mmCIF file of C-alpha atoms and ligand atoms in Angstrom:
data_model
loop_
_atom_site.group_PDB
_atom_site.id
_atom_site.type_symbol
_atom_site.label_atom_id
_atom_site.label_comp_id
_atom_site.label_asym_id
_atom_site.label_seq_id
_atom_site.Cartn_x
_atom_site.Cartn_y
_atom_site.Cartn_z
ATOM 1 C CA MET S 182 -3.284 -26.384 13.647
ATOM 2 C CA ALA S 183 -0.595 -23.995 14.919
ATOM 3 C CA VAL S 184 2.788 -25.723 15.184
ATOM 4 C CA GLN S 185 3.218 -26.820 18.778
ATOM 5 C CA SER S 186 6.799 -28.050 19.235
ATOM 6 C CA LYS S 187 9.335 -25.831 21.012
ATOM 7 C CA PHE S 188 7.872 -22.900 19.160
ATOM 8 C CA ASN S 189 4.409 -21.882 18.130
ATOM 9 C CA VAL S 190 3.381 -19.996 14.992
ATOM 10 C CA GLY S 191 -0.261 -19.036 14.526
ATOM 11 C CA PRO S 192 -2.161 -15.945 13.373
ATOM 12 C CA TRP S 193 -2.713 -14.580 16.863
ATOM 13 C CA LYS S 194 0.447 -15.778 18.601
ATOM 14 C CA VAL S 195 4.086 -16.428 17.733
ATOM 15 C CA GLN S 196 6.255 -17.848 20.517
ATOM 16 C CA GLY S 197 9.694 -19.367 20.924
ATOM 17 C CA LYS S 198 12.641 -19.567 18.551
ATOM 18 C CA VAL S 199 11.069 -20.252 15.179
ATOM 19 C CA ASP S 200 12.617 -23.113 13.215
ATOM 20 C CA TYR S 201 11.869 -22.014 9.650
ATOM 21 C CA GLN S 202 13.103 -25.251 8.082
ATOM 22 C CA LYS S 203 10.674 -27.179 10.213
ATOM 23 C CA LEU S 204 7.842 -24.824 9.266
ATOM 24 C CA ILE S 205 8.539 -25.501 5.600
ATOM 25 C CA SER S 206 7.728 -29.165 6.066
ATOM 26 C CA GLU S 207 4.946 -28.751 8.629
ATOM 27 C CA PHE S 208 3.089 -26.059 6.654
ATOM 28 C CA LYS S 209 3.851 -27.868 3.362
ATOM 29 C CA VAL S 210 5.311 -24.795 1.687
ATOM 30 C CA ARG S 211 8.363 -24.671 -0.599
ATOM 31 C CA ALA S 212 11.758 -23.204 0.183
ATOM 32 C CA VAL S 213 12.728 -20.222 -1.938
ATOM 33 C CA ASP S 214 15.648 -21.929 -3.670
ATOM 34 C CA SER S 215 18.305 -20.699 -6.068
ATOM 35 C CA LYS S 216 16.312 -21.965 -9.057
ATOM 36 C CA ILE S 217 13.322 -19.706 -8.409
ATOM 37 C CA LYS S 218 15.614 -16.797 -7.491
ATOM 38 C CA LEU S 219 17.435 -17.180 -10.809
ATOM 39 C CA ARG S 220 14.175 -17.270 -12.703
ATOM 40 C CA LEU S 221 13.052 -14.080 -10.967
ATOM 41 C CA GLN S 222 16.384 -12.518 -11.796
ATOM 42 C CA ARG S 223 16.025 -13.440 -15.468
ATOM 43 C CA ILE S 224 12.639 -11.723 -15.586
ATOM 44 C CA VAL S 225 13.180 -8.543 -13.542
ATOM 45 C CA GLY S 226 16.883 -8.242 -12.766
ATOM 46 C CA THR S 227 18.405 -8.304 -9.292
ATOM 47 C CA PRO S 228 15.883 -9.700 -6.806
ATOM 48 C CA HIS S 229 14.931 -7.647 -3.744
ATOM 49 C CA LEU S 230 17.297 -7.733 -0.767
ATOM 50 C CA PHE S 231 14.839 -9.974 1.107
ATOM 51 C CA PHE S 232 15.521 -12.753 -1.396
ATOM 52 C CA ARG S 233 19.281 -12.424 -0.933
ATOM 53 C CA ARG S 234 18.985 -12.438 2.840
ATOM 54 C CA ASP S 235 16.404 -15.260 2.962
ATOM 55 C CA VAL S 236 13.871 -13.017 4.713
ATOM 56 C CA VAL S 237 11.494 -14.326 2.053
ATOM 57 C CA PHE S 238 12.224 -17.939 2.828
ATOM 58 C CA ALA S 239 9.293 -19.922 1.477
ATOM 59 C CA HIS S 240 6.517 -19.750 -1.087
ATOM 60 C CA ARG S 241 3.625 -21.491 -2.738
ATOM 61 C CA ASP S 242 3.189 -21.259 -6.512
ATOM 62 C CA LEU S 243 5.600 -18.382 -7.142
ATOM 63 C CA ASP S 244 6.576 -20.363 -10.256
ATOM 64 C CA LEU S 245 2.935 -20.283 -11.446
ATOM 65 C CA ILE S 246 2.795 -16.527 -10.804
ATOM 66 C CA LEU S 247 5.842 -16.109 -13.043
ATOM 67 C CA ASP S 248 4.244 -18.391 -15.669
ATOM 68 C CA ASP S 249 1.115 -16.210 -15.578
ATOM 69 C CA TYR S 250 3.208 -13.092 -15.955
ATOM 70 C CA GLU S 251 5.150 -14.492 -18.893
ATOM 71 C CA SER S 252 2.025 -15.791 -20.632
ATOM 72 C CA GLY S 253 0.410 -12.337 -20.377
ATOM 73 C CA ARG S 254 -2.414 -13.448 -18.090
ATOM 74 C CA GLY S 255 -0.951 -11.413 -15.231
ATOM 75 C CA PHE S 256 -1.625 -11.633 -11.491
ATOM 76 C CA PHE S 257 -2.466 -9.365 -8.584
ATOM 77 C CA LEU S 258 -0.982 -8.713 -5.150
ATOM 78 C CA TYR S 259 -2.755 -8.755 -1.810
ATOM 79 C CA THR S 260 -1.553 -8.096 1.713
ATOM 80 C CA GLY S 261 -2.973 -6.593 4.903
ATOM 81 C CA ARG S 262 -2.824 -5.313 8.402
ATOM 82 C CA ALA S 263 -4.932 -5.655 11.557
ATOM 83 C CA PRO S 264 -4.594 -2.051 12.791
ATOM 84 C CA SER S 265 -3.183 -1.315 16.212
ATOM 85 C CA MET S 266 -2.138 1.844 18.037
ATOM 86 C CA GLY S 267 1.219 1.961 16.286
ATOM 87 C CA MET S 268 2.873 0.003 13.515
ATOM 88 C CA HIS S 269 6.362 -1.256 14.250
ATOM 89 C CA VAL S 270 9.271 -1.796 11.900
ATOM 90 C CA GLY S 271 8.534 -5.533 11.518
ATOM 91 C CA HIS S 272 5.056 -4.837 10.144
ATOM 92 C CA LEU S 273 6.593 -3.074 7.158
ATOM 93 C CA LEU S 274 8.481 -6.082 5.832
ATOM 94 C CA PRO S 275 5.602 -7.565 3.793
ATOM 95 C CA PHE S 276 4.718 -4.097 2.497
ATOM 96 C CA PHE S 277 8.273 -3.493 1.254
ATOM 97 C CA ILE S 278 8.310 -6.656 -0.794
ATOM 98 C CA THR S 279 4.768 -6.049 -2.052
ATOM 99 C CA LYS S 280 5.808 -2.630 -3.337
ATOM 100 C CA TRP S 281 8.858 -4.157 -5.011
ATOM 101 C CA PHE S 282 6.661 -6.659 -6.859
ATOM 102 C CA GLN S 283 4.266 -3.875 -7.874
ATOM 103 C CA ASP S 284 7.161 -1.774 -9.223
ATOM 104 C CA LYS S 285 8.645 -4.665 -11.165
ATOM 105 C CA PHE S 286 5.465 -6.249 -12.539
ATOM 106 C CA LYS S 287 3.138 -3.181 -12.660
ATOM 107 C CA VAL S 288 0.222 -5.019 -11.085
ATOM 108 C CA ASN S 289 -2.697 -4.115 -8.803
ATOM 109 C CA VAL S 290 -2.221 -4.272 -5.036
ATOM 110 C CA TYR S 291 -5.114 -4.774 -2.592
ATOM 111 C CA ILE S 292 -4.465 -3.943 1.056
ATOM 112 C CA GLN S 293 -6.938 -5.137 3.644
ATOM 113 C CA ILE S 294 -7.225 -3.130 6.853
ATOM 114 C CA ALA S 295 -8.762 -5.746 9.118
ATOM 115 C CA ASP S 296 -10.260 -3.473 11.767
ATOM 116 C CA ASP S 297 -12.851 -6.199 12.366
ATOM 117 C CA GLU S 298 -10.169 -8.793 13.140
ATOM 118 C CA LYS S 299 -8.392 -6.454 15.551
ATOM 119 C CA PHE S 300 -11.664 -5.667 17.319
ATOM 120 C CA LEU S 301 -12.563 -9.331 17.647
ATOM 121 C CA SER S 302 -9.147 -10.747 18.551
ATOM 122 C CA GLY S 303 -7.747 -7.912 20.681
ATOM 123 C CA LYS S 304 -8.648 -6.650 24.092
ATOM 124 C CA ASN S 305 -10.008 -3.399 25.464
ATOM 125 C CA TYR S 306 -10.364 -1.320 22.315
ATOM 126 C CA SER S 307 -13.661 -0.029 20.972
ATOM 127 C CA LEU S 308 -14.369 -0.238 17.259
ATOM 128 C CA ASN S 309 -14.052 3.550 17.227
ATOM 129 C CA ASP S 310 -10.547 3.400 18.710
ATOM 130 C CA ILE S 311 -9.595 0.854 16.075
ATOM 131 C CA ARG S 312 -10.933 3.039 13.281
ATOM 132 C CA LYS S 313 -8.582 5.764 14.485
ATOM 133 C CA PHE S 314 -5.684 3.294 14.471
ATOM 134 C CA SER S 315 -6.702 2.331 10.936
ATOM 135 C CA TYR S 316 -6.224 5.893 9.720
ATOM 136 C CA GLU S 317 -2.788 6.131 11.356
ATOM 137 C CA ASN S 318 -1.711 2.741 9.996
ATOM 138 C CA ILE S 319 -2.911 3.652 6.500
ATOM 139 C CA LEU S 320 -0.561 6.666 6.568
ATOM 140 C CA ASP S 321 2.366 4.345 7.315
ATOM 141 C CA ILE S 322 1.339 2.050 4.477
ATOM 142 C CA ILE S 323 0.927 4.842 1.924
ATOM 143 C CA ALA S 324 4.367 6.150 2.996
ATOM 144 C CA ILE S 325 5.913 2.995 1.516
ATOM 145 C CA GLY S 326 5.252 4.469 -1.938
ATOM 146 C CA PHE S 327 2.649 2.304 -3.671
ATOM 147 C CA ASP S 328 1.341 3.311 -7.102
ATOM 148 C CA PRO S 329 -1.864 5.320 -6.443
ATOM 149 C CA ASP S 330 -3.410 4.157 -9.731
ATOM 150 C CA LYS S 331 -2.947 0.487 -8.949
ATOM 151 C CA THR S 332 -3.409 0.277 -5.181
ATOM 152 C CA PHE S 333 -6.670 -0.190 -3.284
ATOM 153 C CA ILE S 334 -6.657 0.089 0.489
ATOM 154 C CA PHE S 335 -9.918 -1.051 2.038
ATOM 155 C CA GLN S 336 -11.089 -1.155 5.612
ATOM 156 C CA ASP S 337 -13.293 -4.137 6.380
ATOM 157 C CA SER S 338 -15.922 -2.434 8.534
ATOM 158 C CA GLU S 339 -16.585 0.042 5.700
ATOM 159 C CA PHE S 340 -15.950 -2.126 2.658
ATOM 160 C CA VAL S 341 -17.637 -5.302 3.839
ATOM 161 C CA ALA S 342 -20.584 -5.066 1.445
ATOM 162 C CA HIS S 343 -18.197 -5.653 -1.457
ATOM 163 C CA LEU S 344 -16.658 -8.729 0.101
ATOM 164 C CA TYR S 345 -19.785 -10.209 1.604
ATOM 165 C CA PRO S 346 -21.230 -12.042 -1.434
ATOM 166 C CA LEU S 347 -17.892 -13.847 -1.839
ATOM 167 C CA ALA S 348 -17.580 -14.389 1.913
ATOM 168 C CA LEU S 349 -20.983 -16.079 1.911
ATOM 169 C CA ARG S 350 -19.922 -18.514 -0.785
ATOM 170 C CA ILE S 351 -16.691 -19.227 1.081
ATOM 171 C CA GLY S 352 -18.617 -19.673 4.315
ATOM 172 C CA LYS S 353 -20.852 -22.278 2.730
ATOM 173 C CA SER S 354 -17.841 -24.258 1.506
ATOM 174 C CA LEU S 355 -16.097 -24.446 4.879
ATOM 175 C CA ASN S 356 -17.243 -26.059 8.076
ATOM 176 C CA LEU S 357 -16.506 -25.622 11.758
ATOM 177 C CA SER S 358 -14.134 -28.607 11.922
ATOM 178 C CA GLN S 359 -11.940 -27.107 9.208
ATOM 179 C CA LEU S 360 -11.825 -23.730 10.978
ATOM 180 C CA ARG S 361 -11.096 -25.422 14.275
ATOM 181 C CA SER S 362 -8.286 -27.532 12.975
ATOM 182 C CA VAL S 363 -6.589 -24.662 11.145
ATOM 183 C CA PHE S 364 -7.075 -21.875 13.716
ATOM 184 C CA GLY S 365 -7.412 -23.878 16.931
ATOM 185 C CA PHE S 366 -10.814 -22.291 17.701
ATOM 186 C CA VAL S 367 -12.389 -23.545 20.921
ATOM 187 C CA GLY S 368 -15.798 -23.328 22.563
ATOM 188 C CA SER S 369 -15.078 -19.925 24.103
ATOM 189 C CA THR S 370 -13.852 -18.318 20.841
ATOM 190 C CA ASN S 371 -16.174 -15.414 20.087
ATOM 191 C CA ALA S 372 -18.568 -15.922 17.199
ATOM 192 C CA GLY S 373 -17.250 -12.873 15.327
ATOM 193 C CA LEU S 374 -13.750 -14.316 15.149
ATOM 194 C CA LEU S 375 -15.151 -17.615 13.831
ATOM 195 C CA ALA S 376 -16.505 -15.752 10.800
ATOM 196 C CA TYR S 377 -13.626 -13.314 10.266
ATOM 197 C CA PRO S 378 -11.466 -15.726 8.195
ATOM 198 C CA LEU S 379 -14.084 -15.612 5.432
ATOM 199 C CA LEU S 380 -13.208 -11.949 4.819
ATOM 200 C CA GLN S 381 -9.447 -12.426 4.843
ATOM 201 C CA ILE S 382 -9.865 -15.339 2.437
ATOM 202 C CA ALA S 383 -12.321 -13.444 0.185
ATOM 203 C CA ALA S 384 -9.794 -10.712 -0.597
ATOM 204 C CA ALA S 385 -7.506 -13.328 -2.163
ATOM 205 C CA MET S 386 -10.213 -13.706 -4.830
ATOM 206 C CA LEU S 387 -10.826 -10.098 -5.815
ATOM 207 C CA GLU S 388 -9.754 -10.721 -9.397
ATOM 208 C CA LYS S 389 -10.204 -13.658 -11.718
ATOM 209 C CA ARG S 390 -6.442 -13.990 -11.862
ATOM 210 C CA ARG S 391 -3.933 -15.618 -9.565
ATOM 211 C CA CYS S 392 -3.244 -13.707 -6.366
ATOM 212 C CA LEU S 393 0.222 -13.421 -4.813
ATOM 213 C CA ILE S 394 0.222 -12.750 -1.068
ATOM 214 C CA PRO S 395 3.397 -11.537 0.635
ATOM 215 C CA ALA S 396 2.942 -11.927 4.416
ATOM 216 C CA GLY S 397 4.526 -13.260 7.577
ATOM 217 C CA ILE S 398 4.266 -17.044 7.773
ATOM 218 C CA ASP S 399 1.852 -16.644 10.720
ATOM 219 C CA GLN S 400 -0.896 -15.832 8.187
ATOM 220 C CA ASP S 401 -0.598 -19.204 6.467
ATOM 221 C CA PRO S 402 -3.725 -20.841 7.983
ATOM 222 C CA TYR S 403 -5.937 -18.477 5.985
ATOM 223 C CA TRP S 404 -4.238 -19.375 2.735
ATOM 224 C CA ARG S 405 -4.451 -23.119 3.365
ATOM 225 C CA LEU S 406 -8.225 -22.797 3.605
ATOM 226 C CA GLN S 407 -8.399 -20.542 0.539
ATOM 227 C CA ARG S 408 -6.529 -23.172 -1.443
ATOM 228 C CA ASP S 409 -8.921 -25.894 -0.237
ATOM 229 C CA ILE S 410 -11.991 -24.145 -1.635
ATOM 230 C CA ALA S 411 -10.691 -22.052 -4.556
ATOM 231 C CA ASP S 412 -11.330 -24.603 -7.316
ATOM 232 C CA GLU S 413 -14.847 -25.305 -6.144
ATOM 233 C CA LEU S 414 -15.687 -21.574 -6.271
ATOM 234 C CA GLY S 415 -14.061 -21.046 -9.667
ATOM 235 C CA PHE S 416 -10.989 -19.079 -8.537
ATOM 236 C CA TYR S 417 -7.261 -19.676 -8.604
ATOM 237 C CA LYS S 418 -5.539 -21.058 -5.550
ATOM 238 C CA ALA S 419 -3.681 -18.082 -4.055
ATOM 239 C CA ALA S 420 0.123 -18.069 -4.198
ATOM 240 C CA GLN S 421 2.191 -16.885 -1.247
ATOM 241 C CA LEU S 422 5.549 -15.455 -0.318
ATOM 242 C CA HIS S 423 6.281 -16.268 3.299
ATOM 243 C CA LEU S 424 8.478 -13.904 5.302
ATOM 244 C CA LYS S 425 10.492 -14.504 8.435
ATOM 245 C CA PHE S 426 9.785 -12.389 11.513
ATOM 246 C CA LEU S 427 11.898 -9.442 12.526
ATOM 247 C CA ALA S 428 12.924 -10.357 16.083
ATOM 248 C CA PRO S 429 11.866 -8.307 19.103
ATOM 249 C CA LEU S 430 14.704 -6.252 20.612
ATOM 250 C CA THR S 431 14.663 -8.468 23.661
ATOM 251 C CA GLY S 432 16.001 -11.586 21.890
ATOM 252 C CA ILE S 433 15.710 -13.751 18.792
ATOM 253 C CA GLU S 434 12.522 -15.470 19.871
ATOM 254 C CA GLY S 435 8.946 -14.961 18.709
ATOM 255 C CA LYS S 436 8.245 -11.842 16.656
ATOM 256 C CA MET S 437 8.346 -8.151 17.321
ATOM 257 C CA SER S 438 4.874 -7.366 18.566
ATOM 258 C CA SER S 439 2.992 -4.100 19.163
ATOM 259 C CA SER S 440 1.709 -5.386 22.474
ATOM 260 C CA LYS S 441 5.261 -5.696 23.881
ATOM 261 C CA PRO S 442 6.615 -2.108 23.698
ATOM 262 C CA GLU S 443 10.045 -2.919 25.143
ATOM 263 C CA GLY S 444 10.718 -5.179 22.174
ATOM 264 C CA ALA S 445 9.376 -2.923 19.433
ATOM 265 C CA ILE S 446 10.516 0.155 17.554
ATOM 266 C CA TYR S 447 7.407 2.013 16.434
ATOM 267 C CA LEU S 448 7.409 3.995 13.229
ATOM 268 C CA THR S 449 6.599 7.105 15.250
ATOM 269 C CA ASP S 450 9.553 6.682 17.681
ATOM 270 C CA GLY S 451 11.865 9.704 17.603
ATOM 271 C CA PRO S 452 15.701 9.530 17.602
ATOM 272 C CA LYS S 453 16.077 9.665 21.394
ATOM 273 C CA GLU S 454 13.517 6.937 21.978
ATOM 274 C CA VAL S 455 15.165 4.714 19.361
ATOM 275 C CA LYS S 456 18.521 5.179 21.054
ATOM 276 C CA ARG S 457 17.102 4.567 24.522
ATOM 277 C CA LYS S 458 15.304 1.376 23.513
ATOM 278 C CA ILE S 459 18.221 -0.110 21.609
ATOM 279 C CA MET S 460 20.752 0.729 24.313
ATOM 280 C CA LYS S 461 18.499 -0.655 27.012
ATOM 281 C CA TYR S 462 16.784 -3.627 25.408
ATOM 282 C CA ALA S 463 18.578 -4.846 22.275
ATOM 283 C CA PHE S 464 19.829 -8.302 23.214
ATOM 284 C CA SER S 465 23.557 -8.540 22.697
ATOM 285 C CA GLY S 466 25.655 -11.494 21.623
ATOM 286 C CA GLY S 467 28.690 -9.825 23.185
ATOM 287 C CA GLN S 468 30.795 -10.855 26.182
ATOM 288 C CA PRO S 469 30.194 -9.455 29.685
ATOM 289 C CA THR S 470 33.420 -7.418 29.770
ATOM 290 C CA LEU S 471 35.410 -5.388 27.276
ATOM 291 C CA ASP S 472 38.486 -7.578 27.761
ATOM 292 C CA LEU S 473 36.550 -10.772 27.104
ATOM 293 C CA GLN S 474 34.850 -9.260 24.058
ATOM 294 C CA ARG S 475 38.241 -8.287 22.582
ATOM 295 C CA LYS S 476 39.586 -11.764 23.356
ATOM 296 C CA LEU S 477 36.643 -14.046 22.522
ATOM 297 C CA GLY S 478 34.471 -11.912 20.229
ATOM 298 C CA GLY S 479 30.672 -11.813 20.064
ATOM 299 C CA ASP S 480 28.042 -14.115 18.597
ATOM 300 C CA PRO S 481 26.223 -12.431 15.680
ATOM 301 C CA ASP S 482 23.706 -15.285 15.483
ATOM 302 C CA VAL S 483 22.026 -14.302 18.757
ATOM 303 C CA ASP S 484 22.680 -10.575 18.583
ATOM 304 C CA VAL S 485 19.478 -8.677 17.767
ATOM 305 C CA SER S 486 21.261 -5.581 16.407
ATOM 306 C CA PHE S 487 23.158 -7.785 13.966
ATOM 307 C CA SER S 488 19.974 -9.597 13.038
ATOM 308 C CA TRP S 489 18.191 -6.309 12.188
ATOM 309 C CA LEU S 490 21.187 -5.120 10.172
ATOM 310 C CA SER S 491 21.147 -8.365 8.239
ATOM 311 C CA PHE S 492 17.369 -8.314 7.627
ATOM 312 C CA LEU S 493 17.351 -4.859 6.062
ATOM 313 C CA PHE S 494 19.346 -2.095 7.711
ATOM 314 C CA GLU S 495 22.699 -2.954 6.098
ATOM 315 C CA PRO S 496 21.884 -3.588 2.444
ATOM 316 C CA ASP S 497 25.477 -3.987 1.282
ATOM 317 C CA ASP S 498 26.507 -7.655 1.435
ATOM 318 C CA GLN S 499 30.220 -6.960 1.718
ATOM 319 C CA THR S 500 29.808 -4.460 4.545
ATOM 320 C CA LEU S 501 27.538 -6.866 6.388
ATOM 321 C CA GLY S 502 30.087 -9.671 5.948
ATOM 322 C CA ARG S 503 32.822 -7.443 7.328
ATOM 323 C CA ILE S 504 30.698 -6.413 10.339
ATOM 324 C CA ARG S 505 29.936 -10.049 11.065
ATOM 325 C CA GLN S 506 33.550 -11.073 10.917
ATOM 326 C CA GLU S 507 34.791 -8.126 13.005
ATOM 327 C CA TYR S 508 32.143 -8.686 15.644
ATOM 328 C CA ARG S 509 33.091 -12.358 15.853
ATOM 329 C CA SER S 510 36.781 -11.535 16.163
ATOM 330 C CA GLY S 511 36.258 -8.957 18.924
ATOM 331 C CA LYS S 512 37.295 -5.984 16.812
ATOM 332 C CA ILE S 513 33.770 -4.511 16.994
ATOM 333 C CA LEU S 514 32.068 -4.180 20.376
ATOM 334 C CA SER S 515 28.357 -4.651 21.112
ATOM 335 C CA GLY S 516 27.979 -0.915 21.769
ATOM 336 C CA GLU S 517 29.416 -0.143 18.339
ATOM 337 C CA LEU S 518 27.002 -2.575 16.704
ATOM 338 C CA LYS S 519 24.136 -0.861 18.519
ATOM 339 C CA ASP S 520 25.401 2.563 17.374
ATOM 340 C CA MET S 521 25.368 1.372 13.752
ATOM 341 C CA LEU S 522 21.804 0.169 14.077
ATOM 342 C CA ILE S 523 20.650 3.349 15.835
ATOM 343 C CA ALA S 524 22.122 5.524 13.062
ATOM 344 C CA ARG S 525 20.577 3.492 10.243
ATOM 345 C CA LEU S 526 17.203 3.152 11.949
ATOM 346 C CA ASN S 527 16.990 6.867 12.668
ATOM 347 C CA ASP S 528 17.874 7.679 9.053
ATOM 348 C CA PHE S 529 15.145 5.366 7.863
ATOM 349 C CA LEU S 530 12.565 6.695 10.340
ATOM 350 C CA SER S 531 13.236 10.332 9.552
ATOM 351 C CA VAL S 532 12.519 9.727 5.845
ATOM 352 C CA HIS S 533 9.478 7.638 6.784
ATOM 353 C CA ARG S 534 8.108 10.414 9.027
ATOM 354 C CA SER S 535 8.200 12.948 6.251
ATOM 355 C CA ARG S 536 6.613 10.559 3.729
ATOM 356 C CA ARG S 537 3.979 9.780 6.347
ATOM 357 C CA ASP S 538 3.171 13.496 6.623
ATOM 358 C CA ASP S 539 2.809 13.711 2.862
ATOM 359 C CA ALA S 540 0.498 10.683 2.961
ATOM 360 C CA LYS S 541 -2.174 12.686 4.802
ATOM 361 C CA SER S 542 -3.269 14.321 1.582
ATOM 362 C CA LEU S 543 -3.333 10.981 -0.268
ATOM 363 C CA VAL S 544 -5.627 8.887 1.912
ATOM 364 C CA ASN S 545 -8.673 9.476 -0.264
ATOM 365 C CA THR S 546 -6.740 8.587 -3.387
ATOM 366 C CA PHE S 547 -5.713 5.214 -2.019
ATOM 367 C CA LYS S 548 -8.724 4.270 -0.002
ATOM 368 C CA ALA S 549 -11.253 2.137 -1.803
ATOM 369 C CA THR S 550 -14.600 3.604 -0.835
ATOM 370 C CA GLY S 551 -17.640 1.686 -1.993
ATOM 371 C CA GLU S 552 -17.874 3.676 -5.202
ATOM 372 C CA LEU S 553 -14.217 3.525 -6.106
ATOM 373 C CA SER S 554 -13.993 -0.137 -5.268
ATOM 374 C CA ALA S 555 -17.087 -0.904 -7.298
ATOM 375 C CA LYS S 556 -15.373 0.772 -10.258
ATOM 376 C CA ALA S 557 -12.149 -1.148 -9.657
ATOM 377 C CA LEU S 558 -14.015 -4.396 -9.260
ATOM 378 C CA THR S 559 -16.019 -3.933 -12.448
ATOM 379 C CA THR S 560 -12.856 -3.210 -14.375
ATOM 380 C CA ILE S 561 -11.107 -6.250 -13.065
ATOM 381 C CA HIS S 562 -13.965 -8.661 -13.572
ATOM 382 C CA GLU S 563 -14.430 -7.650 -17.210
HETATM 383 P P1 TYM M 1270 -0.817 -8.041 11.443
HETATM 384 O O1 TYM M 1270 -1.415 -6.695 11.522
HETATM 385 O O2 TYM M 1270 -0.604 -8.810 12.702
HETATM 386 O O3 TYM M 1270 0.566 -7.961 10.698
HETATM 387 C C1 TYM M 1270 0.679 -7.325 9.428
HETATM 388 C C2 TYM M 1270 1.719 -8.073 8.602
HETATM 389 O O4 TYM M 1270 2.995 -7.983 9.267
HETATM 390 C C3 TYM M 1270 3.520 -9.291 9.489
HETATM 391 N N1 TYM M 1270 4.280 -9.196 10.745
HETATM 392 C C4 TYM M 1270 5.601 -9.263 10.781
HETATM 393 N N2 TYM M 1270 6.502 -9.454 9.800
HETATM 394 C C5 TYM M 1270 7.803 -9.499 10.157
HETATM 395 N N3 TYM M 1270 8.231 -9.342 11.440
HETATM 396 C C6 TYM M 1270 7.375 -9.151 12.456
HETATM 397 N N4 TYM M 1270 7.815 -9.008 13.692
HETATM 398 C C7 TYM M 1270 5.982 -9.099 12.136
HETATM 399 N N5 TYM M 1270 4.837 -8.934 12.864
HETATM 400 C C8 TYM M 1270 3.828 -8.995 11.988
HETATM 401 C C9 TYM M 1270 2.312 -10.207 9.538
HETATM 402 O O5 TYM M 1270 2.662 -11.541 9.240
HETATM 403 C C10 TYM M 1270 1.433 -9.575 8.463
HETATM 404 O O6 TYM M 1270 1.850 -10.008 7.173
HETATM 405 N N6 TYM M 1270 -4.601 -11.024 9.823
HETATM 406 C C11 TYM M 1270 -3.585 -10.031 9.472
HETATM 407 C C12 TYM M 1270 -4.163 -8.846 8.678
HETATM 408 C C13 TYM M 1270 -4.427 -9.218 7.246
HETATM 409 C C14 TYM M 1270 -3.460 -9.708 6.327
HETATM 410 C C15 TYM M 1270 -4.155 -9.947 5.126
HETATM 411 C C16 TYM M 1270 -2.073 -9.925 6.433
HETATM 412 C C17 TYM M 1270 -5.629 -9.176 6.606
HETATM 413 N N7 TYM M 1270 -5.465 -9.611 5.324
HETATM 414 C C18 TYM M 1270 -3.468 -10.402 3.983
HETATM 415 C C19 TYM M 1270 -1.402 -10.387 5.301
HETATM 416 C C20 TYM M 1270 -2.103 -10.642 4.104
HETATM 417 C C21 TYM M 1270 -2.852 -9.541 10.691
HETATM 418 O O7 TYM M 1270 -3.307 -9.675 11.803
HETATM 419 O O8 TYM M 1270 -1.656 -8.922 10.410
#
């Protein structure tokens, strides 16, 4: 069941100020502690920034993934996206960390484009519209830089035949009460959405090895069900890395969402639009007047620009520490904090745009068509 206290985290809605510590106990996941970070460091060197900044804040079975790696059995990665008109910066977080794991451990990555889920859970878009979004979103995903030889991007409405035999077995092992209690389905939920989880769960069992899934914590209900039935079907329980949400510009509550444009920076936003949105909407922890800001300082803990810098846009720990301290003391003003974010975001987006252009010629290389996927699947099941 989605957590229902002051905040709410579920696959189709995230509301309120998320208390991540509380989620750890309610979702029965484990905090990413210094012990597991040190182990990761011993194996691959400095962990990704998201570990240092606690953006990856919880996990299940990361220790078993590392055991499997060290014993030579190996593992695979899986993540996904329900395609919408435009991807925003927050959507990239799980893809960044997935790529990092692929680079470090040289493993296969499967990326599910859940056009079916978007069609069934969203409003007003035809399946054709969503297929167009899928293409655009795939460009953004390829632009992250995955290894073309080890990455399979598949779109459910095309690839379903390859997942269906597994989905049928999963479907037989789960009942309506389980789906209801995990997803909160009610009498008016459409029948398509009732069945969709079988496909998201199936992709966690594409290889006879343990799967590691980096994703926002809102996706957890799927993984809880996968773990309930994995043994019975002869697969490993999937491991997860749970990420925090990048806040919407409008305040540190909920998650940045494509359906709320004033809170989101889309990957296709140009420099002027980025500046306009941040100047207009980015919630500030500063004081109402310049004098008061100089005297009392700002509050970085509620300031969205600071939060985005600390998630990923200021990778240097010392610089971030200095910004925090100077903002608190009143030396830096809210406008200056916004300027820093605008500059870094625009740098990032300009590189992304050019990589996205290059991705157009790579779609066929990455996309698992029936034939390609059949080849990949035979290899991996051998
Ligand atoms: P979707 O398309 O809503 O989101 C894609 C991924 O982005 C994460 N996410 C965010 N992360 C940080 N900050 C945000 N503001 C933010 N908003 C979204 C989501 O948690 C997700 O990891 N059902 C899925 C599609 C899917 C999938 C998967 C996701 C299919 N298979 C396997 C992860 C793993 C969905 O609707 O994601």
